[in-house]
Coordinates of C-alpha atoms in Angstrom, one line a residue:
M9 CA 129.5 89.4 72.0
D10 CA 126.5 87.9 70.4
R11 CA 123.8 90.7 70.1
D12 CA 121.3 89.0 67.8
G13 CA 119.3 87.8 70.8
S14 CA 119.5 84.2 70.0
G15 CA 121.3 83.3 73.2
G16 CA 119.8 86.0 75.5
L17 CA 118.0 85.1 78.7
G18 CA 114.9 87.0 77.7
S19 CA 114.6 85.4 74.3
A20 CA 111.1 84.2 73.5
S21 CA 112.4 81.5 71.2
S22 CA 114.7 79.8 73.7
P23 CA 113.5 76.3 74.5
D24 CA 114.9 76.4 78.0
V25 CA 112.7 79.3 79.1
V26 CA 109.3 78.4 80.8
R27 CA 106.8 81.2 81.2
S28 CA 104.7 81.2 84.5
I29 CA 101.1 82.1 83.9
P30 CA 99.4 83.6 87.0
V31 CA 96.3 81.6 88.1
R32 CA 93.5 83.3 90.0
S33 CA 92.8 81.5 93.2
H34 CA 89.1 81.3 94.3
P35 CA 88.3 82.1 97.9
P36 CA 87.6 79.2 100.2
H37 CA 84.0 78.2 100.7
D38 CA 83.9 79.2 104.4
F39 CA 81.1 80.4 106.5
L40 CA 81.5 84.0 105.4
S41 CA 81.3 83.3 101.7
K42 CA 78.3 81.1 102.2
F43 CA 76.6 83.7 104.2
K44 CA 77.3 86.4 101.5
Q45 CA 76.0 84.0 98.8
Q46 CA 73.0 83.1 100.9
S47 CA 73.8 79.4 100.6
L48 CA 73.8 78.5 104.3
P49 CA 71.5 75.6 105.3
A50 CA 68.2 76.9 106.5
C51 CA 64.8 75.6 107.6
K52 CA 62.2 76.2 104.9
P53 CA 58.9 75.0 106.3
V54 CA 56.1 74.3 103.9
L55 CA 53.0 76.1 105.2
T56 CA 50.4 73.5 104.4
P57 CA 46.8 74.2 105.5
S58 CA 47.0 71.8 108.4
W59 CA 50.1 73.5 109.7
V60 CA 48.6 76.9 109.5
V61 CA 45.3 75.8 111.2
A62 CA 47.2 74.0 114.0
T63 CA 49.5 77.0 114.6
F64 CA 46.7 79.5 115.0
L65 CA 44.8 77.0 117.2
L66 CA 47.8 76.6 119.4
M67 CA 48.3 80.4 119.8
G68 CA 44.6 80.8 120.7
F69 CA 44.7 78.0 123.3
V70 CA 47.8 79.5 124.9
F71 CA 46.9 83.2 124.7
V72 CA 43.3 83.0 125.9
P73 CA 44.1 81.3 129.3
V74 CA 47.0 83.6 129.9
G75 CA 44.7 86.6 129.2
L76 CA 42.1 85.3 131.6
V77 CA 44.7 84.7 134.4
T78 CA 46.2 88.1 133.8
L79 CA 42.8 89.8 133.8
R80 CA 41.8 88.0 137.0
A81 CA 45.0 89.2 138.7
S82 CA 44.3 92.7 137.7
R83 CA 40.7 92.6 138.9
T84 CA 41.8 91.4 142.4
V85 CA 43.5 94.8 142.9
V86 CA 41.3 97.2 145.0
E87 CA 41.6 100.8 144.2
I88 CA 40.2 104.0 145.6
V89 CA 40.6 107.0 143.4
Y90 CA 39.5 110.5 144.6
R91 CA 39.9 113.7 142.7
Y92 CA 40.3 116.6 145.1
D93 CA 41.7 119.6 143.2
A94 CA 38.2 121.0 142.6
D95 CA 36.6 120.0 145.9
C96 CA 39.3 121.5 148.0
V97 CA 38.8 125.1 146.8
P98 CA 36.6 127.4 148.9
E99 CA 33.4 128.4 147.3
A100 CA 34.5 132.1 147.3
F101 CA 37.4 131.1 144.9
K102 CA 35.6 128.7 142.7
G103 CA 35.7 131.2 139.9
N104 CA 39.4 132.1 140.4
K105 CA 41.3 129.1 141.6
V106 CA 44.7 130.4 140.5
S107 CA 44.6 133.3 142.8
Y108 CA 43.6 131.0 145.7
I109 CA 46.4 128.6 145.2
K110 CA 49.0 131.4 144.8
D111 CA 47.9 133.3 147.9
S112 CA 50.1 131.9 150.7
S113 CA 48.1 133.7 153.4
L114 CA 45.0 131.5 152.7
P115 CA 44.7 128.1 154.4
K116 CA 45.2 125.1 152.1
N117 CA 44.0 122.4 154.5
C118 CA 41.2 120.2 153.3
T119 CA 39.4 117.3 155.0
R120 CA 37.5 114.6 153.1
A121 CA 36.0 111.2 154.0
L122 CA 36.6 108.1 151.8
K123 CA 34.7 104.8 152.1
V124 CA 36.5 101.5 151.7
N125 CA 34.2 99.3 149.5
K126 CA 36.2 96.1 149.6
Y127 CA 38.7 94.6 152.0
M128 CA 42.2 96.0 151.3
K129 CA 45.2 93.9 152.4
A130 CA 48.4 95.6 153.5
P131 CA 50.6 97.0 152.2
I132 CA 48.3 99.7 150.7
Y133 CA 50.1 102.0 148.3
I134 CA 49.4 105.7 148.3
Y135 CA 49.9 107.5 145.0
Y136 CA 49.2 111.0 143.8
Q137 CA 48.0 111.2 140.2
L138 CA 48.5 114.2 138.0
D139 CA 46.6 114.6 134.7
N140 CA 47.5 117.0 131.8
Y141 CA 51.0 117.4 133.2
Y142 CA 53.6 117.0 130.5
Q143 CA 56.8 116.0 132.4
N144 CA 58.2 114.8 129.1
H145 CA 58.4 118.3 127.6
R146 CA 61.8 118.7 126.0
R147 CA 62.9 121.8 127.9
Y148 CA 61.5 120.5 131.2
V149 CA 63.4 117.1 130.8
K150 CA 66.7 118.8 129.9
S151 CA 66.5 121.3 132.9
R152 CA 68.5 119.2 135.4
S153 CA 72.1 118.2 136.2
D154 CA 72.7 114.6 137.1
K155 CA 76.3 115.3 137.9
Q156 CA 75.4 118.0 140.4
L157 CA 72.8 115.7 142.0
L158 CA 75.6 113.2 142.6
R159 CA 78.6 115.5 143.4
G160 CA 77.0 118.7 144.6
L161 CA 79.1 121.9 144.3
E162 CA 82.1 119.9 143.1
Y163 CA 80.5 120.1 139.7
T164 CA 80.3 123.8 138.8
D165 CA 78.8 123.6 135.3
S166 CA 75.0 124.0 135.8
S167 CA 74.2 125.5 132.4
S168 CA 71.8 122.6 131.6
C169 CA 69.6 123.7 134.5
K170 CA 68.5 127.0 132.9
P171 CA 66.4 128.9 133.9
E172 CA 66.8 127.7 137.5
E173 CA 70.6 127.3 137.8
S174 CA 71.4 130.1 140.2
N175 CA 69.7 132.7 142.4
N176 CA 71.3 136.0 143.5
G177 CA 74.6 134.9 142.1
L178 CA 74.7 131.7 144.2
P179 CA 74.2 128.2 142.7
V180 CA 71.0 126.3 143.4
V181 CA 71.2 122.7 144.6
P182 CA 69.4 120.8 143.2
C183 CA 69.1 123.0 140.1
G184 CA 66.7 122.8 137.2
L185 CA 63.0 123.0 136.5
I186 CA 62.2 119.4 137.6
A187 CA 63.4 119.9 141.1
W188 CA 62.0 123.4 141.3
S189 CA 58.5 122.1 140.5
L190 CA 58.6 119.4 143.2
F191 CA 55.1 118.1 144.2
N192 CA 54.2 119.3 147.7
D193 CA 50.7 118.2 148.6
T194 CA 50.6 116.2 151.8
Y195 CA 48.2 113.5 153.1
Q196 CA 47.2 112.2 156.6
F197 CA 44.8 109.4 157.2
V198 CA 42.6 108.7 160.2
R199 CA 40.4 105.6 160.9
N200 CA 38.2 105.4 163.9
S201 CA 39.9 108.4 165.5
A202 CA 43.2 106.7 165.2
K203 CA 45.9 108.0 162.9
L204 CA 47.1 105.6 160.2
R205 CA 50.9 105.4 160.0
I206 CA 52.3 106.1 156.6
N207 CA 55.7 104.5 155.7
R208 CA 57.5 106.9 153.5
K209 CA 60.8 104.9 153.3
N210 CA 62.0 103.0 150.3
I211 CA 59.4 104.6 148.0
S212 CA 62.1 105.3 145.4
W213 CA 64.4 103.1 143.3
K214 CA 67.3 101.7 145.3
S215 CA 69.6 102.4 142.3
D216 CA 68.6 106.0 142.3
R217 CA 69.3 106.4 146.0
E218 CA 72.7 104.8 145.9
H219 CA 74.1 105.9 142.5
K220 CA 72.3 109.0 141.3
F221 CA 71.9 111.2 144.4
G222 CA 74.9 112.0 146.6
K223 CA 75.0 111.0 150.2
H224 CA 77.0 114.1 151.0
V225 CA 75.1 116.6 148.8
Y226 CA 72.7 118.9 150.7
P227 CA 70.1 121.3 149.3
L228 CA 71.5 124.8 148.9
N229 CA 69.7 128.1 148.0
F230 CA 66.7 126.0 147.0
Q231 CA 63.3 127.8 146.4
N232 CA 64.8 131.1 147.6
G233 CA 63.7 133.1 144.5
S234 CA 60.8 135.4 144.0
L235 CA 58.8 132.6 142.2
I236 CA 58.2 129.5 144.2
G237 CA 57.6 126.4 142.1
G238 CA 56.8 123.6 144.4
G239 CA 57.9 122.0 147.6
Q240 CA 60.8 122.8 150.0
L241 CA 63.7 120.6 150.9
D242 CA 65.3 120.1 154.3
P243 CA 68.8 121.6 154.0
S244 CA 70.0 119.2 156.8
I245 CA 69.1 116.0 154.9
P246 CA 71.2 114.8 152.0
L247 CA 69.6 114.3 148.6
S248 CA 70.0 110.5 148.8
D249 CA 67.5 110.6 151.7
Q250 CA 65.0 113.0 150.1
E251 CA 62.9 110.3 148.6
D252 CA 60.1 112.7 147.6
L253 CA 62.6 114.4 145.3
I254 CA 64.0 111.2 144.0
V255 CA 60.6 109.9 143.0
W256 CA 59.7 113.2 141.4
M257 CA 62.9 113.5 139.4
R258 CA 62.2 110.2 137.6
T259 CA 60.1 112.0 134.9
A260 CA 57.0 110.4 133.5
A261 CA 56.5 109.6 129.8
L262 CA 52.8 110.3 129.6
P263 CA 50.7 113.4 130.6
S264 CA 48.7 111.3 133.1
F265 CA 50.9 109.6 135.7
R266 CA 51.1 108.3 139.2
K267 CA 53.9 108.6 141.7
L268 CA 54.3 106.7 145.0
Y269 CA 53.8 108.8 148.1
G270 CA 54.0 106.1 150.8
R271 CA 52.5 102.9 152.1
I272 CA 49.8 102.1 154.8
E273 CA 50.9 98.9 156.5
E274 CA 47.6 98.1 158.1
D275 CA 44.6 96.2 156.5
L276 CA 41.5 98.2 155.8
D277 CA 38.2 96.4 156.2
A278 CA 35.1 96.8 154.0
D279 CA 32.9 99.8 154.9
D280 CA 35.7 101.5 156.8
M281 CA 35.5 105.3 156.7
I282 CA 38.9 106.9 156.2
V283 CA 39.2 110.6 157.0
V284 CA 41.9 112.3 154.8
N285 CA 43.5 115.5 155.9
L286 CA 45.3 116.9 153.0
M287 CA 47.1 120.1 152.1
N288 CA 46.2 121.4 148.7
N289 CA 49.4 123.3 147.9
Y290 CA 50.4 122.3 144.4
N291 CA 49.3 124.6 141.6
T292 CA 47.7 122.6 138.8
Y293 CA 45.0 125.2 138.1
S294 CA 47.2 127.4 135.9
F295 CA 47.4 124.8 133.2
G296 CA 44.1 123.0 133.7
G297 CA 45.6 120.0 135.4
K298 CA 43.9 117.5 137.8
K299 CA 45.0 116.0 141.1
K300 CA 43.9 112.7 142.4
L301 CA 44.6 110.6 145.5
V302 CA 44.9 106.9 144.9
L303 CA 44.9 104.1 147.4
S304 CA 45.7 100.7 145.9
T305 CA 46.6 97.2 146.7
A306 CA 48.9 95.1 144.5
S307 CA 48.8 91.6 143.0
W308 CA 51.6 89.3 141.8
L309 CA 51.3 91.3 138.5
G310 CA 51.5 94.7 140.1
G311 CA 48.9 97.4 140.1
R312 CA 45.5 97.4 138.3
N313 CA 45.9 97.4 134.6
D314 CA 43.4 95.5 132.4
F315 CA 45.1 96.3 129.1
L316 CA 47.5 93.4 129.2
G317 CA 44.7 90.9 129.9
F318 CA 42.5 92.2 127.2
A319 CA 45.4 92.2 124.7
Y320 CA 46.0 88.5 125.4
L321 CA 42.3 87.7 125.0
F322 CA 42.1 89.7 121.8
V323 CA 45.1 88.0 120.1
G324 CA 44.0 84.6 121.3
S325 CA 40.4 85.1 120.1
C326 CA 41.5 86.4 116.7
S327 CA 43.9 83.3 116.3
I328 CA 41.1 80.9 117.0
I329 CA 38.7 82.7 114.6
L330 CA 41.4 82.7 111.9
S331 CA 42.0 79.0 112.4
I332 CA 38.3 78.2 112.0
V333 CA 38.1 80.4 108.8
F334 CA 41.2 78.7 107.3
L335 CA 39.8 75.3 108.2
L336 CA 36.5 76.1 106.4
L337 CA 38.3 77.4 103.4
H338 CA 40.4 74.2 103.3
V339 CA 37.3 72.0 103.5
K340 CA 35.6 73.9 100.8
S341 CA 38.6 74.1 98.4
P342 CA 41.2 71.5 99.5
R343 CA 44.7 71.5 98.3
Y344 CA 46.2 68.3 97.0

């Protein structure tokens, strides 16, 4: 057998053997590779002075009218705001308001007269406003159980409701600090010796009533401890129908907030005198809070809020001023 390698298959000198040299293949120029290489077609506008001036002028001519319309809609809303937490304390307890509000044996009824300055078209929304009340406090917000609100005693883990998860070894429904501190001031309105009817239905979000609060979940062992936080709940009414609770459980983000109490579905004329019979039950004196009663109409934009209109006017005015400045600079030092 020939072992000199001249006839071997692996001989490098054999003329019949062709070596294959690997060739690196380049990836196809698809969308992904163009995107990675930042070579996609793009719009690259040239910001000439005329384009800049025209753009700022257009923004100003759009924003200023929108701001005027928005501000006008806000100003059509009629509001009556009355702070009553200080006025509804007897003179003998002006120096110690906390002891007055905590003493359940003292009467908390208070009567005040409000004058309607402008015609108020129904529906007239009744709000209670609380100031210096931090519903967004971390421990306060966490002290609730959404699963218990929906399923009741079927959900047994109420550890998130501390320190108001149980009382005398029995679970509390609804548990948590938010429900425990339920607002419980009440209002009644009289005009010309006739009581104004307050509609307290559908004051909460429909999604909350139908999907967050159980239709077969009833209050249990609620406000039975030694320390009463706020309002009571009717144990014969399911949580889905306790709309005061549903409104209160949607916590506010800011320390000053309003929550809907009800609606007056009668028009109020200018110069009408409204007698308000209220119960000053809720304790805001311990932390220096304020309580206000608000009667308000609504426009197509909602309640009264001038901020949005002023913001549009400010941006539009600044755009027009900048366009004039750029135009003067271009006239003084033109670019060719």
